[in-house]
Coordinates of C-alpha atoms and ligand atoms in Angstrom, one line a residue:
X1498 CA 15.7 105.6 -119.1
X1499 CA 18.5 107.3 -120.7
X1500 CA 21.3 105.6 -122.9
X1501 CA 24.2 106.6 -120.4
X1502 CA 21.9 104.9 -117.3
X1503 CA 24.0 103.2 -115.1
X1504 CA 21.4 100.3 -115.0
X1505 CA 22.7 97.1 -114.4
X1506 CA 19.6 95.7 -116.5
X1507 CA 20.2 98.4 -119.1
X1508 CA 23.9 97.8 -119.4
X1509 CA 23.9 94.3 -120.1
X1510 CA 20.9 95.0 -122.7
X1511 CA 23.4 97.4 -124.1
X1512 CA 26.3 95.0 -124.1
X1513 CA 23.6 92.2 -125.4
X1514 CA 23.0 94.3 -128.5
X1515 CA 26.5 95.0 -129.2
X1516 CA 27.1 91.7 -128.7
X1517 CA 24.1 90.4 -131.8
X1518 CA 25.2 93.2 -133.8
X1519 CA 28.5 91.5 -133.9
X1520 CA 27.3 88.3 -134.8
X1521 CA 25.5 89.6 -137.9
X1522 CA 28.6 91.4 -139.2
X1523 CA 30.6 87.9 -138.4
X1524 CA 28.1 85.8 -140.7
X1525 CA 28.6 88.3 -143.2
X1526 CA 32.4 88.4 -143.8
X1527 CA 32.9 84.5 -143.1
X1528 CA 34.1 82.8 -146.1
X1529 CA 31.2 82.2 -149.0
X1530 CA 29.4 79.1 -149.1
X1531 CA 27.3 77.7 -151.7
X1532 CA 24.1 78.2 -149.5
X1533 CA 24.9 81.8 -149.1
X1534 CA 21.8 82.7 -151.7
X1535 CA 19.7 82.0 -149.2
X1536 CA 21.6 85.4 -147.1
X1537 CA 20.8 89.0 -146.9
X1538 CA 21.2 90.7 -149.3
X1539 CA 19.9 87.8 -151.7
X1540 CA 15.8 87.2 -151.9
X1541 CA 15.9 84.0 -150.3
X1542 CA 14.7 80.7 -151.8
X1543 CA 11.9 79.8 -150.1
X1544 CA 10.0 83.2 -151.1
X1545 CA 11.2 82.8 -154.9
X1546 CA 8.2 80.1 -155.2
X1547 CA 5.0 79.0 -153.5
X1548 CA 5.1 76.4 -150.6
X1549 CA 2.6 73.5 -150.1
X1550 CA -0.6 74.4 -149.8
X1551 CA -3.0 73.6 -146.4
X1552 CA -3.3 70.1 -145.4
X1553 CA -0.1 69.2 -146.8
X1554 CA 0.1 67.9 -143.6
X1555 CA -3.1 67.0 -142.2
X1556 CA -1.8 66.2 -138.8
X1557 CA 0.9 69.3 -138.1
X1558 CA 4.5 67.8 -137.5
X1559 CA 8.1 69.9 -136.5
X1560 CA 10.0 71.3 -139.4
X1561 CA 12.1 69.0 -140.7
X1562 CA 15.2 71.3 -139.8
X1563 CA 14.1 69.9 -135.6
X1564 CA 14.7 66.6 -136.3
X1565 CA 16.6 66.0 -133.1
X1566 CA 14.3 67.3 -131.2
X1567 CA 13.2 63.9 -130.2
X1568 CA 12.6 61.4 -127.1
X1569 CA 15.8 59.3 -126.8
X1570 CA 16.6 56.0 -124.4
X1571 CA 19.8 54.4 -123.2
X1572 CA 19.8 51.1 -124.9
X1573 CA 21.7 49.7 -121.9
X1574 CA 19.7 50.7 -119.3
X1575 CA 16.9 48.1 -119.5
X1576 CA 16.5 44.4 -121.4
X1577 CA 13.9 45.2 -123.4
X1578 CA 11.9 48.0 -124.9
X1579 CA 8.7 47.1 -123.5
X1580 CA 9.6 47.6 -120.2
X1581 CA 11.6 50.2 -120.4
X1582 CA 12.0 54.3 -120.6
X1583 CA 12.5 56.9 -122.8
X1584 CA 13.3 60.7 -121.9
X1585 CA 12.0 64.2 -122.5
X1586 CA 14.5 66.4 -124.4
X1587 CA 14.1 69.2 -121.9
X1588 CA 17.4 70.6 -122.9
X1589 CA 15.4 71.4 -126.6
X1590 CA 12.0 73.3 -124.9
X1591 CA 11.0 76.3 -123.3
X1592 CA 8.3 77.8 -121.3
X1593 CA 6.4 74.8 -119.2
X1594 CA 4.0 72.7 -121.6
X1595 CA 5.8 69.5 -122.9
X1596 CA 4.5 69.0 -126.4
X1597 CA 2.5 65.3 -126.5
X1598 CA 4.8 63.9 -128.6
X1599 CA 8.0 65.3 -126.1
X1600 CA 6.8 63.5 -123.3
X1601 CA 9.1 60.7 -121.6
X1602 CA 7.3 57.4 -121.3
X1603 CA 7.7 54.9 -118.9
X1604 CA 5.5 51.4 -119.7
X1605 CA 6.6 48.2 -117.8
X1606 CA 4.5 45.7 -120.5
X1607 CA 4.3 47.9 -123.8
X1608 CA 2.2 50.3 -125.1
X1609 CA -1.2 48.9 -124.8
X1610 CA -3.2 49.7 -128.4
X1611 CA -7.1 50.1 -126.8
X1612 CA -9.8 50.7 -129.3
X1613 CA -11.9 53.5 -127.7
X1614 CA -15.3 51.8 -128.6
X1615 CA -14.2 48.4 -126.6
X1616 CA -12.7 50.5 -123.7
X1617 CA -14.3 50.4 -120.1
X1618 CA -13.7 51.7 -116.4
X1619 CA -15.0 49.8 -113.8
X1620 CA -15.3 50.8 -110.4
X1621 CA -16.4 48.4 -107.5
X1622 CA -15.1 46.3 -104.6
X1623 CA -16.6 48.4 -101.4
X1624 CA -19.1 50.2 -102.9
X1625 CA -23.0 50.0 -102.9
X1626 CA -23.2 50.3 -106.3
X1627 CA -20.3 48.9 -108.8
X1628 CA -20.2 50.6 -112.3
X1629 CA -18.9 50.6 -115.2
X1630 CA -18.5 54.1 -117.2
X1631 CA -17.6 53.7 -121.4
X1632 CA -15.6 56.7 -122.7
X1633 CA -18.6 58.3 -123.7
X1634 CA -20.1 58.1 -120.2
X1635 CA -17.0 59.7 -118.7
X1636 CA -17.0 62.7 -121.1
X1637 CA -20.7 62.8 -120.6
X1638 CA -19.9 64.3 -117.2
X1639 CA -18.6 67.7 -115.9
X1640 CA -15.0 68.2 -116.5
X1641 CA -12.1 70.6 -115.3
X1642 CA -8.6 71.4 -117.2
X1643 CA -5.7 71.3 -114.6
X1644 CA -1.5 71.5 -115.5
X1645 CA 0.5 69.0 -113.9
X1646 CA 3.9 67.7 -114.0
X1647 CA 4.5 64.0 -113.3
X1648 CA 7.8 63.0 -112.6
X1649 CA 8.7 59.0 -111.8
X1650 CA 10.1 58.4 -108.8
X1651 CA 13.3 56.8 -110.7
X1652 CA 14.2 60.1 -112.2
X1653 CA 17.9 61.1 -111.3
X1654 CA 18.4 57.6 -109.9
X1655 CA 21.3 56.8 -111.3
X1656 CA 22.8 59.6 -110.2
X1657 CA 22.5 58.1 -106.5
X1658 CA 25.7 57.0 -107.1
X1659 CA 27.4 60.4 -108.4
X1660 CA 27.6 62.1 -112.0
X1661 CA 26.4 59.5 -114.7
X1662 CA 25.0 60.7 -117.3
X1663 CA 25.5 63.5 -119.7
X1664 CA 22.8 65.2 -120.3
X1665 CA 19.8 66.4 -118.3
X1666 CA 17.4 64.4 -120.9
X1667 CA 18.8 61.5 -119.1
X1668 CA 19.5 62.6 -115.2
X1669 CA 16.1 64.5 -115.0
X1670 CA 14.2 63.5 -118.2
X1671 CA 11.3 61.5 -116.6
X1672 CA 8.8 64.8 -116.0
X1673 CA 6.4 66.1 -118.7
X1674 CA 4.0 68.5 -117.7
X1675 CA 0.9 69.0 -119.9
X1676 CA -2.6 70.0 -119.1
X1677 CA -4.8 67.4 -118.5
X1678 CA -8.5 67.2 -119.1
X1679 CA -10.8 64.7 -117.3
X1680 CA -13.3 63.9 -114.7
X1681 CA -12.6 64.3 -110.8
X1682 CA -12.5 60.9 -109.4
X1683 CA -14.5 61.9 -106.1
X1684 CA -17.0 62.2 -108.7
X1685 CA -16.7 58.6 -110.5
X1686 CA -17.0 57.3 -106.3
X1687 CA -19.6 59.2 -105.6
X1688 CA -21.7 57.5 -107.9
X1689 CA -20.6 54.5 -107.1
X1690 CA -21.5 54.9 -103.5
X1691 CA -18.6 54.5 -101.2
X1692 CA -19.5 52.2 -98.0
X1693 CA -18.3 53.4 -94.8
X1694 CA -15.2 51.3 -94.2
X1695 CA -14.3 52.5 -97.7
X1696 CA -10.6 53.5 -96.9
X1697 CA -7.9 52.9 -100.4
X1698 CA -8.6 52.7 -103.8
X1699 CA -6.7 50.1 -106.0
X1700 CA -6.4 50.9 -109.7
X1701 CA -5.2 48.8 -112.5
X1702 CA -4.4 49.4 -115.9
X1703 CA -5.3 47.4 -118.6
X1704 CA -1.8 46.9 -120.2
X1705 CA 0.2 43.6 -120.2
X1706 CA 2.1 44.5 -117.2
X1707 CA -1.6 44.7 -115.5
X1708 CA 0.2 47.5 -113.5
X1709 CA -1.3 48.5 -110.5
X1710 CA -1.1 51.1 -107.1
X1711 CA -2.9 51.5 -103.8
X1712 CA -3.9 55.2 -103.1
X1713 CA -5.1 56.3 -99.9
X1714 CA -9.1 57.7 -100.2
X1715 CA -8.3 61.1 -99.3
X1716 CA -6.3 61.5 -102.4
X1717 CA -8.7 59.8 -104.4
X1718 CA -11.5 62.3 -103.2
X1719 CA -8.9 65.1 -103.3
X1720 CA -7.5 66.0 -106.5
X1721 CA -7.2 62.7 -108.8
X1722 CA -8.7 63.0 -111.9
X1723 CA -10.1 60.2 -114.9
X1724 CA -8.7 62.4 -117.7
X1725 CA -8.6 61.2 -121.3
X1726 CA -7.4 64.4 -122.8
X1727 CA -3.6 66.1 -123.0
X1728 CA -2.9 69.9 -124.3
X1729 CA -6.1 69.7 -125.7
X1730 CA -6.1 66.2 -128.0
X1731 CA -7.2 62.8 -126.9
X1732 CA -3.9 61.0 -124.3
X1733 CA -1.4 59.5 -126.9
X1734 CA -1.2 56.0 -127.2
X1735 CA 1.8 56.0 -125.2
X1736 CA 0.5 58.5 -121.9
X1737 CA -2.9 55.9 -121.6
X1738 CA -5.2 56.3 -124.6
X1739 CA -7.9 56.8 -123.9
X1740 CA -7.7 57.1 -119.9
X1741 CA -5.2 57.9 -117.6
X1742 CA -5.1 58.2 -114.0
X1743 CA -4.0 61.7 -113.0
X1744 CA -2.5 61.7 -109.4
X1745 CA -1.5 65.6 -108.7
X1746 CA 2.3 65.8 -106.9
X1747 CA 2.5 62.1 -106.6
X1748 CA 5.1 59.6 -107.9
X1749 CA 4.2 58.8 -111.7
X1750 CA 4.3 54.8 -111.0
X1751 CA 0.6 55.9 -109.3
X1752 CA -0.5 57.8 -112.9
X1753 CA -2.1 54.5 -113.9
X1754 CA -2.1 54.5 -117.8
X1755 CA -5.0 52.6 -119.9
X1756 CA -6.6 52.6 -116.7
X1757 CA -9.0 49.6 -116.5
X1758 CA -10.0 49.0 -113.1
X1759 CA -10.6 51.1 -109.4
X1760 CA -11.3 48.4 -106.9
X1761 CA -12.7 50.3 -103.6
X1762 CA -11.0 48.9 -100.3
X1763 CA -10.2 49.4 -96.7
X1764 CA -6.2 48.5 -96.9
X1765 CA -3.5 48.9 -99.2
X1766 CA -2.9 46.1 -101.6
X1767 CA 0.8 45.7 -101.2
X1768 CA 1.4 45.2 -104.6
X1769 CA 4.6 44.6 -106.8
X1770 CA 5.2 48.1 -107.7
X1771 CA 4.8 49.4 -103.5
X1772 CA 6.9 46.8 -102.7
X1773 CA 9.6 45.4 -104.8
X1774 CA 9.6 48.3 -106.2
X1775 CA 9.1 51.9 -105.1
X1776 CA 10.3 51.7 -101.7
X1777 CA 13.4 53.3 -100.8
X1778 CA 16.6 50.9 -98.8
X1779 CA 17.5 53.3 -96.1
X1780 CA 21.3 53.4 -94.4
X1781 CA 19.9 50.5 -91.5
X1782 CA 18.5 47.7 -94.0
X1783 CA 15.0 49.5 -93.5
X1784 CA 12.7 50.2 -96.6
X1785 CA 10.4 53.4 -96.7
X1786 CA 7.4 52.8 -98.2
X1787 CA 4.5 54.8 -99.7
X1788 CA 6.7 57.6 -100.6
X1789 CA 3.7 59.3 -102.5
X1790 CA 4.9 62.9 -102.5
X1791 CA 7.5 64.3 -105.2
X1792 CA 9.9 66.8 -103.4
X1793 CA 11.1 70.1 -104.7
X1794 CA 13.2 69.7 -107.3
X1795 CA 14.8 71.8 -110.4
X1796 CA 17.6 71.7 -113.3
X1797 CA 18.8 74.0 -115.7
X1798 CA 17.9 72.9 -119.0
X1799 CA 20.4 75.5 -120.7
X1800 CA 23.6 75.4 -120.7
X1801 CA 23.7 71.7 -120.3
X1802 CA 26.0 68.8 -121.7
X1803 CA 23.6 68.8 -124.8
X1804 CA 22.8 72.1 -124.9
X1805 CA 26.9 73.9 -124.8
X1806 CA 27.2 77.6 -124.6
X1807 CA 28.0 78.6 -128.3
X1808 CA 29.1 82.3 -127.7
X1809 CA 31.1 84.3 -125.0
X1810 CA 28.9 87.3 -123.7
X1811 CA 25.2 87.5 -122.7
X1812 CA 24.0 84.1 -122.0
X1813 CA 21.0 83.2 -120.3
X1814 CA 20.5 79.9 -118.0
X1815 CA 17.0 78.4 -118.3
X1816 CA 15.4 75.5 -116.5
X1817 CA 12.9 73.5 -115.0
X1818 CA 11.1 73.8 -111.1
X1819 CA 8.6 71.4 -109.5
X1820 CA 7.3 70.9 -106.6
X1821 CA 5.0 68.0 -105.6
X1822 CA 3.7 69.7 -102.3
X1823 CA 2.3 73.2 -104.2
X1824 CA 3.9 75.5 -105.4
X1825 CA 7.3 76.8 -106.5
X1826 CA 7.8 80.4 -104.4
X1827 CA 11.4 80.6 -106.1
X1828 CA 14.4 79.5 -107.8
X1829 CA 18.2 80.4 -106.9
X1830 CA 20.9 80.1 -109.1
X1831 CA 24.5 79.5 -108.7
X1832 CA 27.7 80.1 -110.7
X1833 CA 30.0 78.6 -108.0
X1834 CA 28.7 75.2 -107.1
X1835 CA 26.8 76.3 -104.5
X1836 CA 29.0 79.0 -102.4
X1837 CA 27.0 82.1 -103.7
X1838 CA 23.5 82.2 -105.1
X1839 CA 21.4 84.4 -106.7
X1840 CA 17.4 84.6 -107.1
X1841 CA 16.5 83.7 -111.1
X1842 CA 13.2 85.3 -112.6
X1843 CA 10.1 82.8 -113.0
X1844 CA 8.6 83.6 -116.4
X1845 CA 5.3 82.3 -116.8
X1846 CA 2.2 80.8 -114.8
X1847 CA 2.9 79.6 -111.2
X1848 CA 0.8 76.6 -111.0
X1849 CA 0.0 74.6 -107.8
X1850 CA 2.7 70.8 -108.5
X1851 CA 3.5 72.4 -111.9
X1852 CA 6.4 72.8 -113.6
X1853 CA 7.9 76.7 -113.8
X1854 CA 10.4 78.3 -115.9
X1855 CA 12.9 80.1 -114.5
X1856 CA 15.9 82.0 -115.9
X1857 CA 18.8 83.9 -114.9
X1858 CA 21.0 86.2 -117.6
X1859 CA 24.7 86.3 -117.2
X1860 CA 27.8 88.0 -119.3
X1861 CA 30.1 85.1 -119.8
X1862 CA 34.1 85.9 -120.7
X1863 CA 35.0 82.0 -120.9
X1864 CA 35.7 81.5 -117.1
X1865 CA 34.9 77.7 -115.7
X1866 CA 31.1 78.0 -114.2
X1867 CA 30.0 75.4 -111.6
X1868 CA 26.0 76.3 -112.6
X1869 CA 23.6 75.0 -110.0
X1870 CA 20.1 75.2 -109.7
X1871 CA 17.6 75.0 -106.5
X1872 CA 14.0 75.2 -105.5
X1873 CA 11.5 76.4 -103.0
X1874 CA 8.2 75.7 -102.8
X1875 CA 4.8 77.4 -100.8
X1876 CA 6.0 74.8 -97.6
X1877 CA 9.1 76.2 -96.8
X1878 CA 10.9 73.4 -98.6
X1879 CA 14.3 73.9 -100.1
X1880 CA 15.3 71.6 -102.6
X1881 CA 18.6 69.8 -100.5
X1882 CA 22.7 69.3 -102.0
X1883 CA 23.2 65.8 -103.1
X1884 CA 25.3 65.9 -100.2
X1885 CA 22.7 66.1 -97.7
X1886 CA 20.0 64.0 -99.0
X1887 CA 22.8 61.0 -99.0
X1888 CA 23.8 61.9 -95.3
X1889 CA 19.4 61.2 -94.4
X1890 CA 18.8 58.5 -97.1
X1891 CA 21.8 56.7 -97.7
X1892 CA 23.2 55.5 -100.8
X1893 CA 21.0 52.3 -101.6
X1894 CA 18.1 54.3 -103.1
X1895 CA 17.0 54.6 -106.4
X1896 CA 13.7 57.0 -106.0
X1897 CA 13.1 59.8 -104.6
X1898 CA 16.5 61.5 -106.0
X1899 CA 15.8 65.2 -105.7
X1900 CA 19.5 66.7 -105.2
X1901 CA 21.1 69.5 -106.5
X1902 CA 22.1 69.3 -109.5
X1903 CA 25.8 70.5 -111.0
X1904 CA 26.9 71.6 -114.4
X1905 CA 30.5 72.1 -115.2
X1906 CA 30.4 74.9 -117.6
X1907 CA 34.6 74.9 -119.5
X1908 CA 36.1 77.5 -121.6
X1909 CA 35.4 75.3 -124.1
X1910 CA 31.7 76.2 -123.8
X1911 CA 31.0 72.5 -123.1
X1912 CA 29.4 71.6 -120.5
X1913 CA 30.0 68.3 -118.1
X1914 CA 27.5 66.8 -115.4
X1915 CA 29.9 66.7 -112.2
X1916 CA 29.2 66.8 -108.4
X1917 CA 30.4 69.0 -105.7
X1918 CA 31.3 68.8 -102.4
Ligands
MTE3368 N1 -0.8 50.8 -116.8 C1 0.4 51.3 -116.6 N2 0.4 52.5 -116.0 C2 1.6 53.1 -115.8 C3 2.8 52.5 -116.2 C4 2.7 51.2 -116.8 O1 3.7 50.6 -117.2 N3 1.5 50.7 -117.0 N4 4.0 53.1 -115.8 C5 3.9 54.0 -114.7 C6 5.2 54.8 -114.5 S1 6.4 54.0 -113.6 C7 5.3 56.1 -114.7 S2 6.6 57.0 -114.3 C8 4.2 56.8 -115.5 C9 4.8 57.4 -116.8 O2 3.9 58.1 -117.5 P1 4.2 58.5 -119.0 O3 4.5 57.3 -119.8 O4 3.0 59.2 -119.5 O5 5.4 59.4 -119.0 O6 3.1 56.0 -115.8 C10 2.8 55.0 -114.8 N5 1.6 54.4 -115.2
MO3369 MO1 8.0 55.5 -113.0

């Protein structure tokens, strides 16, 4: 393609270059600083002398300079750290893995500390033959590697009740997605020999909050896997070491960490957690309950209100697309709260209740953006305004809390969490 094309694409590339070529010149003629040796056309420090050697750090951690890159809480939020959250900086990552030690947690009795030689899964209740599997046992047997996202169903629920908080560590933090390795669970039943009234699965975990879920059997002989490895490594501590419950699409209260127990049944157990707790108060006093599946969701993650736009000219908006049905078909982005969208690019696998990276490049002169983000998945399913999901659900939820969401974008750069229409 020829320099004088009158490609859209090829233009703002064009204006994109001019536009780093000025940067470099700015850096050079600001005022001297005392770091400045470190600057073309100076030989920099760090090659002057030899760094540590291998195994300076035997376990590999961030540079230093990414300190901030960290999980954070809102100290007000809950009474007490043990049962409480903290948040994924999404607004600091790219691409669709969350790095082990990025990953939100959620624990309702602490972190449980299991030593792997002492752990054990047992399995029985309606079954012909009750087990119980060691960790060796369950990697002993055949395994599959599958991504997944798992989002809590409290994730954007304070925003039930219109913009809260600033940043979309805190209004959408509570989703990692990381690739799980484990055993299917159909597998783990099999053995135990389910008897023909066999209907739900209970499982436990073996924290102090004893938390535990019904799940329906077709989901447990579906998809669920008994997976005691993440990107690769053994769980963290704080995701279930050494076994997790992996519940593909499916609120993350049913992702039983430290998982301890599967009791086989042929009802739900009605437990604390389906119903105190993860049911959803509709408008007429009436509670939905078993709300398994996630609905299509997405946020930009850049711009943000931690992540402000720094420079006027090429920008590009990045974020985040799930989908607890399947998968995401495609993301639309808008500058104007919603009035006119456009369709972003996906960069990077499309996997089945996933998380996918989209983004969508933009010249940017200063002018006020209302940025918006929304999701489709392989159903059909578009992600719905805030609006709309308040004019079906009402305003007495906290789950479930998959609405569009709205960055104000100022001259300033900065960048405010607001709601439209
Ligand atoms: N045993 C046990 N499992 C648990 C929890 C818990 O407190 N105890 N919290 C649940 C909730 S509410 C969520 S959202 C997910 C969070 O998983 P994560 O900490 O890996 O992000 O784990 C679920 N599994
Ligand atoms: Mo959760």
């Amino acid at each position: 393609m020829s320099e004088t094309s009158d490609d859209p694409k090829q233009a703002s590339r064009r204006k994109f270059l001019a536009g780093a070529a000025g940067l470099a010149f700015g850096a050079a003629t600001r005022p001297a600083r005392a770091d400045d040796k470190n600057l073309p056309p100076n030989v920099a420090g760090w090659t002057k002398q030899l760094g540590d050697g291998v195994v300076a750090r035997p376990y590999g951690t961030p540079s230093k300079f990414e300190k901030d890159v960290i999980r954070r809480d809102v100290p007000w939020l809950t009474a007490s750290r043990e049962s409480s959250v903290s948040f994924t900086p999404l607004h600091e990552l790219d691409g669709i893995i969350t790095p082990n030690g990025l990953c939100f947690e959620r624990h309702h009795g602490g972190i449980a500390e299991i030593d792997p030689n002492d752990y054990r899964l047992m399995i029985h209740g309606l079954v012909d033959k009750p087990l119980i599997f060691t960790l060796e046992d369950l990697k002993r047997l055949p395994r599959v590697n599958r991504i997944y996202f798992l989002e809590c169903a409290a994730n954007s629920g304070m925003e039930w009740r219109g913009a809260q908080l600033n940043g979309c560590q805190y209004t959408h933090g509570m989703v990692h997605c990381v690739q799980y390795t484990g055993v299917p669970l159909k597998l783990l039943l099999e053995q135990a020999a389910l008897k023909a009234n066999a209907s739900w699965i209970m499982a436990e975990g073996g924290d102090a909050a004893a938390l535990n879920r019904s799940l329906p059997m077709h989901k447990a002989l579906g998809d669920c896997l008994v997976a005691y490895r993440s990107n690769g490594e053994m769980l963290r501590p704080e995701q279930g070491y050494p076994v997790r419950l992996v519940v593909p699409g499916w609120q993350g209260n049913m992702w039983v960490k430290w998982l301890r127990r599967i009791k086989v049944g042929d009802r739900p157990w009605y437990s604390r957690e389906e119903t105190g707790k993860y049911t959803d108060l509709m408008e007429n006093g009436k509670a939905r309950q078993f709300t398994f599946e996630m609905d299509a969701k997405s946020v930009i993650t850049s711009p943000s209100p931690q992540a402000p736009v720094k420079r006027k000219g090429f920008t590009v908006i990045s974020g985040l697309a799930w989908s607890g049905r399947g998968k995401i078909k495609r993301v639309d982005v808008s500058l104007d709260g919603g009035r006119n969208w456009r369709t972003a690019r996906i960069d990077g696998p499309v996997f089945d209740r996933a998380c996918v990276r989209f983004y969508a490049e933009i010249e940017w002169n200063g002018e006020e953006l209302l940025l918006q983000s929304r999701a489709m998945d392989d159903t059909g399913y578009v992600q719905p305004t805030k609006g709309d999901l308040r004019k079906i659900r009402g305003v007495n939820s906290v789950y479930h809390n998959n609405g569009i969401q709205t960055w104000a974008l100022k001259a300033s750069g900065e960048v405010e969490n607001v709601e439209v229409g």
